[in-house]
CSV table of C-alpha atoms and ligand atoms in Angstrom, one decimal:
chain,number,residue,atom,x,y,z
A,1,MET,CA,-12.0,-39.8,-55.3
A,2,SER,CA,-15.2,-40.5,-57.2
A,3,ASP,CA,-15.9,-43.1,-59.8
A,4,ASN,CA,-16.0,-40.4,-62.4
A,5,THR,CA,-12.4,-39.5,-62.0
A,6,TYR,CA,-11.0,-41.7,-64.9
A,7,GLY,CA,-13.5,-40.2,-67.4
A,8,ASP,CA,-12.9,-36.7,-66.0
A,9,ARG,CA,-9.1,-37.0,-66.4
A,10,LEU,CA,-9.6,-38.2,-70.0
A,11,ALA,CA,-11.8,-35.2,-70.8
A,12,ILE,CA,-9.3,-32.9,-69.1
A,13,ARG,CA,-6.4,-34.3,-71.1
A,14,GLU,CA,-8.4,-34.0,-74.3
A,15,ALA,CA,-9.3,-30.4,-73.6
A,16,LEU,CA,-5.6,-29.6,-72.8
A,17,GLN,CA,-4.4,-31.4,-76.0
A,18,GLN,CA,-6.9,-29.4,-78.2
A,19,PHE,CA,-6.8,-26.0,-76.5
A,20,GLY,CA,-3.9,-25.9,-74.1
A,21,ARG,CA,-1.2,-24.7,-76.5
A,22,LEU,CA,1.3,-26.5,-74.3
A,23,ASN,CA,4.9,-26.9,-75.4
A,24,GLN,CA,4.8,-30.7,-75.0
A,25,ALA,CA,2.4,-33.5,-75.7
A,26,VAL,CA,-0.3,-33.9,-72.9
A,27,SER,CA,0.4,-37.7,-72.9
A,28,ASP,CA,3.9,-36.9,-71.7
A,29,LEU,CA,2.6,-35.1,-68.7
A,30,SER,CA,1.8,-36.7,-65.3
A,31,ASP,CA,-1.3,-35.8,-63.5
A,32,GLU,CA,0.8,-33.8,-61.0
A,33,ALA,CA,2.9,-31.9,-63.6
A,34,ASP,CA,2.9,-28.1,-63.5
A,35,LEU,CA,0.9,-27.0,-66.6
A,36,PHE,CA,2.2,-23.4,-66.5
A,37,ALA,CA,5.7,-24.8,-66.6
A,38,ALA,CA,4.6,-26.6,-69.7
A,39,GLY,CA,3.7,-23.4,-71.4
A,40,PHE,CA,0.1,-23.0,-70.3
A,41,THR,CA,-1.1,-19.4,-70.4
A,42,SER,CA,-4.0,-17.6,-68.9
A,43,HIS,CA,-5.4,-17.0,-72.4
A,44,ALA,CA,-5.4,-20.8,-73.0
A,45,THR,CA,-6.9,-21.6,-69.6
A,46,VAL,CA,-10.1,-19.9,-70.8
A,47,ASN,CA,-10.6,-22.2,-73.8
A,48,VAL,CA,-9.6,-25.3,-71.8
A,49,MET,CA,-12.1,-24.5,-69.1
A,50,LEU,CA,-14.9,-24.0,-71.6
A,51,ALA,CA,-14.0,-27.3,-73.3
A,52,ILE,CA,-14.0,-29.2,-70.0
A,53,GLU,CA,-17.3,-27.7,-69.0
A,54,ASP,CA,-18.8,-28.6,-72.4
A,55,ALA,CA,-17.5,-32.2,-72.4
A,56,LEU,CA,-18.6,-32.9,-68.8
A,57,GLY,CA,-21.8,-30.8,-68.7
A,58,ILE,CA,-20.6,-28.9,-65.6
A,59,GLU,CA,-19.9,-25.3,-64.7
A,60,PHE,CA,-17.0,-24.3,-62.6
A,61,PRO,CA,-18.2,-22.0,-59.7
A,62,ASP,CA,-16.9,-18.5,-59.6
A,63,GLU,CA,-14.6,-19.2,-56.6
A,64,LEU,CA,-12.7,-21.7,-58.7
A,65,LEU,CA,-11.9,-19.3,-61.5
A,66,ASN,CA,-8.3,-18.6,-60.6
A,67,ARG,CA,-4.9,-19.8,-61.5
A,68,SER,CA,-4.5,-22.5,-58.9
A,69,THR,CA,-7.5,-24.4,-60.5
A,70,PHE,CA,-5.5,-24.8,-63.7
A,71,VAL,CA,-2.0,-25.7,-62.3
A,72,SER,CA,-2.2,-29.4,-63.0
A,73,ILE,CA,-4.5,-32.2,-64.3
A,74,ASP,CA,-5.0,-33.2,-60.6
A,75,ALA,CA,-6.1,-29.7,-59.7
A,76,LEU,CA,-8.5,-29.6,-62.6
A,77,ALA,CA,-10.0,-33.0,-61.7
A,78,HIS,CA,-10.4,-31.8,-58.2
A,79,ALA,CA,-12.2,-28.7,-59.5
A,80,VAL,CA,-14.5,-30.8,-61.6
A,81,GLY,CA,-15.4,-32.8,-58.5
A,82,MET,CA,-16.1,-29.6,-56.6
A,83,SER,CA,-18.2,-28.3,-59.5
A,84,ARG,CA,-20.4,-31.4,-59.1
A,85,GLY,CA,-20.8,-30.6,-55.4
A,86,GLU,CA,-18.3,-33.4,-54.4
A,87,ARG,CA,-15.5,-33.0,-52.0
B,1,MET,CA,-36.5,10.2,-52.6
B,2,SER,CA,-34.9,11.9,-55.6
B,3,SER,CA,-32.1,10.1,-57.3
B,4,PRO,CA,-28.7,11.7,-56.6
B,5,GLU,CA,-26.9,13.6,-59.4
B,6,PRO,CA,-24.5,11.3,-61.2
B,7,THR,CA,-20.9,12.0,-60.1
B,8,TRP,CA,-19.9,13.2,-63.5
B,9,SER,CA,-22.8,15.5,-64.1
B,10,ALA,CA,-21.4,18.8,-62.8
B,11,LEU,CA,-18.0,18.4,-64.6
B,12,ARG,CA,-19.7,17.6,-67.8
B,13,GLN,CA,-21.9,20.7,-67.6
B,14,ARG,CA,-19.0,22.9,-67.0
B,15,LEU,CA,-16.9,21.4,-69.8
B,16,LEU,CA,-19.8,21.9,-72.3
B,17,ALA,CA,-20.8,25.4,-71.0
B,18,ASP,CA,-17.3,26.7,-71.4
B,19,GLY,CA,-16.8,25.2,-74.8
B,20,VAL,CA,-14.0,22.8,-73.7
B,21,LEU,CA,-16.1,20.0,-75.3
B,22,ALA,CA,-19.2,19.9,-77.5
B,23,GLU,CA,-21.6,17.0,-77.7
B,24,LEU,CA,-21.8,15.0,-80.9
B,25,GLY,CA,-25.1,13.2,-80.1
B,26,GLU,CA,-24.0,9.8,-78.9
B,27,PRO,CA,-22.7,8.8,-75.4
B,28,GLY,CA,-19.0,9.1,-75.1
B,29,MET,CA,-18.6,11.1,-78.4
B,30,PHE,CA,-17.3,14.6,-78.1
B,31,ALA,CA,-15.9,17.4,-80.2
B,32,LEU,CA,-12.7,18.9,-78.6
B,33,GLY,CA,-12.6,22.7,-78.5
B,34,SER,CA,-9.6,25.1,-78.8
B,35,ARG,CA,-9.0,25.2,-75.0
B,36,PHE,CA,-9.0,21.5,-74.9
B,37,THR,CA,-6.6,21.3,-77.9
B,38,ALA,CA,-4.2,23.8,-76.5
B,39,VAL,CA,-3.8,21.8,-73.3
B,40,PHE,CA,-3.7,18.5,-75.2
B,41,GLU,CA,-0.7,19.8,-77.3
B,42,ALA,CA,1.2,21.2,-74.3
B,43,LEU,CA,0.6,18.0,-72.3
B,44,ASP,CA,1.8,15.9,-75.3
B,45,ALA,CA,4.9,18.0,-75.8
B,46,LEU,CA,5.7,17.7,-72.0
B,47,TYR,CA,5.3,14.0,-72.2
B,48,VAL,CA,7.6,13.7,-75.2
B,49,ARG,CA,10.2,15.9,-73.4
B,50,THR,CA,10.0,13.8,-70.2
B,51,PHE,CA,10.8,10.6,-72.1
B,52,ALA,CA,13.3,12.1,-74.6
B,53,ASN,CA,16.0,10.0,-73.0
B,54,LEU,CA,14.4,6.8,-74.5
B,55,ASP,CA,15.4,8.0,-77.9
B,56,ALA,CA,12.2,6.2,-79.1
B,57,GLU,CA,11.4,5.6,-82.7
B,58,VAL,CA,8.2,7.4,-83.8
B,59,TRP,CA,5.5,5.4,-85.5
B,60,ARG,CA,1.9,6.4,-86.2
B,61,PHE,CA,-1.0,4.1,-87.2
B,62,PRO,CA,-4.5,4.5,-88.7
B,63,PRO,CA,-7.4,4.3,-86.2
B,64,VAL,CA,-8.5,1.0,-87.8
B,65,GLU,CA,-6.4,-2.2,-88.1
B,66,PRO,CA,-6.6,-5.3,-90.3
B,67,LYS,CA,-8.6,-8.1,-88.8
B,68,SER,CA,-5.5,-10.3,-89.1
B,69,VAL,CA,-3.7,-8.0,-86.6
B,70,PHE,CA,-6.7,-7.9,-84.3
B,71,GLU,CA,-6.9,-11.7,-84.4
B,72,LYS,CA,-3.4,-12.2,-83.2
B,73,THR,CA,-3.9,-10.0,-80.2
B,74,ASP,CA,-6.7,-12.3,-78.9
B,75,TYR,CA,-8.6,-9.1,-78.1
B,76,VAL,CA,-12.1,-10.5,-78.9
B,77,ALA,CA,-11.5,-13.5,-76.6
B,78,SER,CA,-10.9,-11.2,-73.7
B,79,PHE,CA,-12.9,-8.0,-74.5
B,80,PRO,CA,-15.8,-8.8,-76.8
B,81,GLN,CA,-17.8,-6.1,-75.0
B,82,LEU,CA,-15.4,-3.4,-76.1
B,83,THR,CA,-14.9,-4.6,-79.7
B,84,GLY,CA,-15.9,-2.6,-82.7
B,85,SER,CA,-15.6,-3.4,-86.4
B,86,LEU,CA,-16.1,-1.5,-89.6
B,87,SER,CA,-18.8,-2.3,-92.2
B,88,VAL,CA,-18.9,-1.2,-95.8
B,89,PHE,CA,-21.4,-1.2,-98.7
B,90,THR,CA,-20.4,-3.8,-101.3
B,91,GLY,CA,-23.7,-4.2,-103.2
B,92,GLY,CA,-24.8,-3.1,-106.6
B,93,THR,CA,-27.8,-0.9,-107.8
B,94,ALA,CA,-30.4,-3.4,-106.6
B,95,GLU,CA,-28.9,-3.7,-103.1
B,96,HIS,CA,-28.6,0.1,-102.9
B,97,ALA,CA,-32.3,0.4,-103.7
B,98,GLU,CA,-33.0,-2.1,-100.8
B,99,LEU,CA,-30.9,0.0,-98.5
B,100,LEU,CA,-32.7,3.2,-99.5
B,101,LYS,CA,-36.0,1.5,-99.0
B,102,THR,CA,-35.1,0.5,-95.5
B,103,ARG,CA,-33.7,4.0,-94.8
B,104,ALA,CA,-36.9,5.7,-96.1
B,105,SER,CA,-39.0,3.6,-93.8
B,106,GLY,CA,-37.0,5.0,-90.9
B,107,GLU,CA,-35.4,1.7,-89.9
B,108,ASP,CA,-31.8,0.9,-89.3
B,109,TRP,CA,-30.1,0.4,-92.7
B,110,GLU,CA,-26.6,-0.6,-91.4
B,111,GLY,CA,-27.7,-4.2,-91.8
B,112,HIS,CA,-27.2,-3.7,-95.6
B,113,LEU,CA,-23.5,-3.3,-95.0
B,114,GLU,CA,-20.9,-6.0,-94.9
B,115,PRO,CA,-17.9,-6.5,-92.6
B,116,ALA,CA,-14.9,-4.8,-94.1
B,117,GLY,CA,-12.2,-6.9,-92.5
B,118,LEU,CA,-11.1,-3.9,-90.6
B,119,MET,CA,-11.4,-3.5,-86.8
B,120,MET,CA,-11.4,-0.3,-84.7
B,121,SER,CA,-8.0,-0.3,-83.0
B,122,PRO,CA,-8.6,-0.8,-79.2
B,123,ALA,CA,-5.1,0.0,-78.1
B,124,ALA,CA,-2.4,2.3,-79.6
B,125,CYS,CA,0.4,-0.3,-79.4
B,126,HIS,CA,-1.4,-3.3,-80.9
B,127,PRO,CA,-0.7,-2.5,-84.6
B,128,LEU,CA,3.0,-1.8,-83.8
B,129,TYR,CA,3.6,-5.5,-83.1
B,130,ALA,CA,2.5,-6.4,-86.6
B,131,ILE,CA,5.5,-4.5,-88.0
B,132,LEU,CA,8.0,-6.1,-85.5
B,133,THR,CA,7.7,-9.7,-86.8
B,134,GLY,CA,11.3,-11.0,-87.0
B,135,THR,CA,14.3,-10.5,-84.8
B,136,LEU,CA,15.1,-7.5,-82.6
B,137,PRO,CA,18.6,-6.0,-82.3
B,138,ALA,CA,20.5,-6.5,-79.1
B,139,GLY,CA,19.0,-4.3,-76.4
B,140,GLY,CA,15.6,-4.3,-78.1
B,141,ARG,CA,13.8,-1.3,-79.6
B,142,ARG,CA,11.8,1.6,-78.0
B,143,PHE,CA,8.9,3.3,-79.7
B,144,ASP,CA,6.8,6.4,-79.4
B,145,ILE,CA,3.2,5.6,-80.4
B,146,LEU,CA,0.4,8.1,-80.4
B,147,GLY,CA,-2.8,6.5,-81.6
B,148,SER,CA,-6.5,6.6,-81.6
B,149,CYS,CA,-8.3,3.8,-79.6
B,150,PHE,CA,-12.0,2.7,-79.8
B,151,ARG,CA,-13.7,1.0,-76.9
B,152,HIS,CA,-17.4,0.4,-77.0
B,153,GLU,CA,-18.4,1.6,-73.5
B,154,PRO,CA,-21.0,4.2,-74.2
B,155,SER,CA,-21.2,6.5,-71.2
B,156,PRO,CA,-22.2,10.2,-70.6
B,157,ASP,CA,-19.1,10.4,-68.2
B,158,PRO,CA,-16.7,12.8,-70.0
B,159,MET,CA,-13.8,10.7,-68.5
B,160,ARG,CA,-15.1,7.6,-70.5
B,161,MET,CA,-15.0,8.5,-74.2
B,162,GLN,CA,-15.6,5.8,-76.9
B,163,THR,CA,-12.7,7.1,-79.0
B,164,PHE,CA,-9.7,8.6,-77.4
B,165,ARG,CA,-5.9,8.8,-78.0
B,166,MET,CA,-3.3,7.0,-76.0
B,167,HIS,CA,0.3,8.1,-76.2
B,168,GLU,CA,2.6,5.2,-75.4
B,169,PHE,CA,6.2,4.5,-75.0
B,170,VAL,CA,6.7,0.8,-75.9
B,171,HIS,CA,9.6,-1.5,-75.5
B,172,ALA,CA,10.2,-4.8,-77.2
B,173,GLY,CA,13.2,-6.8,-75.9
B,174,ASN,CA,13.7,-9.6,-73.4
B,175,ALA,CA,12.0,-10.2,-70.1
B,176,ASP,CA,14.5,-8.2,-68.1
B,177,SER,CA,14.5,-5.2,-70.4
B,178,ALA,CA,10.7,-5.1,-70.8
B,179,MET,CA,10.2,-5.2,-67.0
B,180,GLU,CA,12.8,-2.6,-66.6
B,181,HIS,CA,11.2,-0.3,-69.2
B,182,ARG,CA,7.9,-0.5,-67.3
B,183,ASP,CA,9.3,0.0,-63.9
B,184,GLU,CA,11.7,2.8,-64.9
B,185,THR,CA,9.2,4.9,-66.9
B,186,ALA,CA,6.1,4.6,-64.7
B,187,PRO,CA,7.4,6.5,-61.7
B,188,ARG,CA,8.6,9.3,-64.0
B,189,LEU,CA,5.2,9.6,-65.6
B,190,ALA,CA,3.6,9.7,-62.1
B,191,ALA,CA,6.1,12.5,-61.1
B,192,MET,CA,5.3,14.4,-64.3
B,193,LEU,CA,1.5,14.2,-63.5
B,194,ASP,CA,2.2,15.2,-59.9
B,195,SER,CA,4.0,18.3,-61.2
B,196,LEU,CA,0.7,19.3,-63.0
B,197,GLY,CA,-1.1,19.2,-59.6
B,198,LEU,CA,-3.0,15.9,-60.3
B,199,GLU,CA,-2.0,14.1,-57.1
B,200,VAL,CA,-1.7,10.6,-58.6
B,201,ASP,CA,-1.4,7.1,-57.1
B,202,TYR,CA,0.4,4.2,-58.7
B,203,VAL,CA,-1.7,1.0,-58.1
B,204,PRO,CA,-1.9,-2.7,-59.2
B,205,ALA,CA,-4.7,-3.1,-61.7
B,206,ASN,CA,-6.4,-5.5,-64.1
B,207,ASP,CA,-8.1,-5.1,-67.4
B,208,PRO,CA,-11.9,-5.4,-67.7
B,209,PHE,CA,-11.8,-9.0,-69.0
B,210,PHE,CA,-15.3,-10.2,-70.1
B,211,GLY,CA,-17.6,-12.6,-68.3
B,212,ARG,CA,-16.8,-15.7,-66.2
B,213,THR,CA,-13.7,-16.6,-68.1
B,214,GLY,CA,-12.5,-13.1,-67.6
B,215,ARG,CA,-12.3,-13.7,-63.9
B,216,ILE,CA,-9.4,-16.1,-64.5
B,217,MET,CA,-7.7,-13.6,-66.8
B,218,ALA,CA,-8.1,-10.7,-64.3
B,219,ALA,CA,-7.0,-12.9,-61.4
B,220,SER,CA,-3.8,-14.1,-63.1
B,221,GLN,CA,-3.0,-10.6,-64.4
B,222,ARG,CA,-3.1,-9.4,-60.8
B,223,GLU,CA,-1.3,-12.4,-59.4
B,224,ALA,CA,1.6,-11.9,-61.9
B,225,ALA,CA,1.5,-8.1,-61.2
B,226,LEU,CA,1.5,-7.4,-65.0
B,227,LYS,CA,-0.5,-4.2,-65.0
B,228,TYR,CA,-0.3,-1.0,-63.0
B,229,GLU,CA,-2.5,2.1,-63.3
B,230,ILE,CA,-1.8,5.8,-62.5
B,231,VAL,CA,-5.0,7.0,-61.0
B,232,THR,CA,-6.3,10.4,-59.9
B,233,HIS,CA,-9.4,11.6,-58.1
B,234,VAL,CA,-11.4,13.6,-60.6
B,235,TYR,CA,-14.7,13.5,-58.8
B,236,GLY,CA,-13.6,14.2,-55.2
B,237,PRO,CA,-12.1,11.9,-52.5
B,238,ASP,CA,-15.4,9.9,-52.0
B,239,VAL,CA,-15.6,8.6,-55.6
B,240,ALA,CA,-13.3,5.9,-56.9
B,241,PRO,CA,-10.3,7.5,-58.7
B,242,THR,CA,-10.0,7.3,-62.5
B,243,ALA,CA,-7.0,5.7,-64.4
B,244,ILE,CA,-5.3,8.3,-66.6
B,245,GLY,CA,-2.2,6.2,-67.3
B,246,SER,CA,-1.1,2.6,-67.3
B,247,ALA,CA,2.1,0.6,-67.2
B,248,ASN,CA,1.9,-2.9,-68.7
B,249,TYR,CA,4.3,-5.8,-68.9
B,250,HIS,CA,2.8,-8.2,-71.6
B,251,ASN,CA,5.2,-11.1,-70.9
B,252,ASP,CA,5.7,-12.9,-74.3
B,253,HIS,CA,2.0,-12.5,-75.3
B,254,PHE,CA,2.6,-10.3,-78.3
B,255,GLY,CA,6.1,-11.8,-79.0
B,256,THR,CA,4.5,-15.2,-79.4
B,257,ALA,CA,1.4,-13.9,-81.3
B,258,PHE,CA,3.4,-11.9,-83.8
B,259,GLY,CA,6.6,-14.0,-84.1
B,260,ILE,CA,8.9,-11.4,-82.5
B,261,PHE,CA,12.3,-12.7,-81.2
B,262,ASP,CA,15.1,-11.0,-79.2
B,263,ALA,CA,18.7,-10.9,-80.3
B,264,ASP,CA,19.3,-14.3,-78.6
B,265,GLY,CA,16.6,-16.0,-80.6
B,266,ASP,CA,14.1,-16.2,-77.7
B,267,VAL,CA,10.5,-15.0,-78.0
B,268,ALA,CA,10.5,-11.3,-77.3
B,269,HIS,CA,8.8,-9.7,-74.2
B,270,THR,CA,7.1,-6.4,-74.5
B,271,ALA,CA,6.0,-3.6,-72.2
B,272,CYS,CA,4.3,-0.3,-72.6
B,273,LEU,CA,3.7,2.9,-70.7
B,274,GLY,CA,0.5,4.6,-71.8
B,275,LEU,CA,-0.9,8.0,-71.1
B,276,GLY,CA,-4.7,8.5,-71.7
B,277,MET,CA,-4.6,11.9,-73.4
B,278,GLU,CA,-8.2,12.9,-73.3
B,279,ARG,CA,-8.6,11.7,-69.7
B,280,THR,CA,-5.6,13.5,-68.5
B,281,VAL,CA,-6.6,16.8,-70.2
B,282,ILE,CA,-10.1,16.6,-68.6
B,283,ALA,CA,-8.5,15.7,-65.2
B,284,LEU,CA,-6.5,19.0,-65.5
B,285,PHE,CA,-9.7,21.0,-66.3
B,286,ALA,CA,-11.5,19.3,-63.4
B,287,ARG,CA,-8.6,20.2,-61.1
B,288,HIS,CA,-7.7,23.7,-62.2
B,289,GLY,CA,-10.9,25.1,-63.7
B,290,MET,CA,-12.2,25.7,-67.2
B,291,ASP,CA,-9.8,28.6,-68.2
B,292,PRO,CA,-6.2,27.5,-68.6
B,293,GLU,CA,-5.2,31.2,-68.5
B,294,LEU,CA,-6.2,31.2,-64.8
B,295,TRP,CA,-4.5,27.9,-63.9
B,296,PRO,CA,-1.8,28.0,-61.1
B,297,ALA,CA,1.4,29.7,-62.3
B,298,ASP,CA,3.5,26.6,-61.5
B,299,VAL,CA,1.3,24.3,-63.5
B,300,ARG,CA,1.3,26.8,-66.4
B,301,ALA,CA,5.1,27.0,-66.2
B,302,VAL,CA,5.4,23.2,-66.5
B,303,LEU,CA,3.1,23.0,-69.4
B,304,TRP,CA,4.0,26.1,-71.4
B,305,ALA,CA,7.5,27.3,-70.2
B,306,VAL,CA,9.4,26.2,-73.3
B,307,HIS,CA,6.8,27.9,-75.6
B,308,GLY,CA,7.4,31.2,-73.9
C,1,LIG,ZN1,0.2,-0.6,-75.0
């Protein structure tokens, strides 16, 4: 875990709140909660990804552009770390 | 080293030389001759006979759709590269004079036109959902939609026109009935095309979603096995086959976007079976030759038997 992780998770939650079109409030979701079970769709993942990239000044590499990257807030935070070249 | 002939070149030459098609002067824009039209009508009638059991309601739509409908489908988010809109002249005498000045100077004058709020329909079934807002009867509804589609992918390949017609059998119902519609109709369409000598395959597919974000869409479409295509080899076994039909389960995408509900009050699920009419007709000419009078007797019997 990097020091960025709190800020990353805030930015991810904000992007989900604004563009996720989830069927419940993001504040009610744990970091591990399945986002697709909360109504996340592939159409919405696109907007969420762009918002996260914009907020954090990163770009997800091509190999992360799949469904498993978007399955939870944890998975997204991990992907953000990978995009920065962290592990 | 001379560059090899494009794969579509020979077929295109034959179609033009025999008057099956004529060129209109832009890539992917063709006039359709009487041989083409005779096959088109026979194929269309066969398709309707094949799915007569669905007892589908017939609806026809204009080739353009209101922007409000286009917005709800999310099409421009996924396929900006294929999108086309209509522009119109809204000015007065002064603006007309400006337009004529630009035109006389030989420059493009379309910049003097304004967006009309009308979009070229990219898929035959999209405008249908706009008239389904509300609640479906128990068992859902089935539709027969023949419509003009526009996709901006200019190409000299006669199998890739910019405007073409799709004939679809669409179902709106619940998840089970939509999936069943797709999986029951697609093998019958494949069998129909096989009976015309096209040797088709039924394969998982994804739409050509645009850009980086499109990779997510394409991956999740394949992961969820939402789309299948019926493909045939038009340019020989060494060239990738071309899709002439598709079978799509849309999940609740259109149900949510257009406010369509099933009889139980849940968001409706939809599915469609689509036959690319121009592509299938050209695949038949490619397979059997430029003169339908000389096509194999069994193929002619399937296409024209009921017409004597
Ligand atoms: Zn459709």
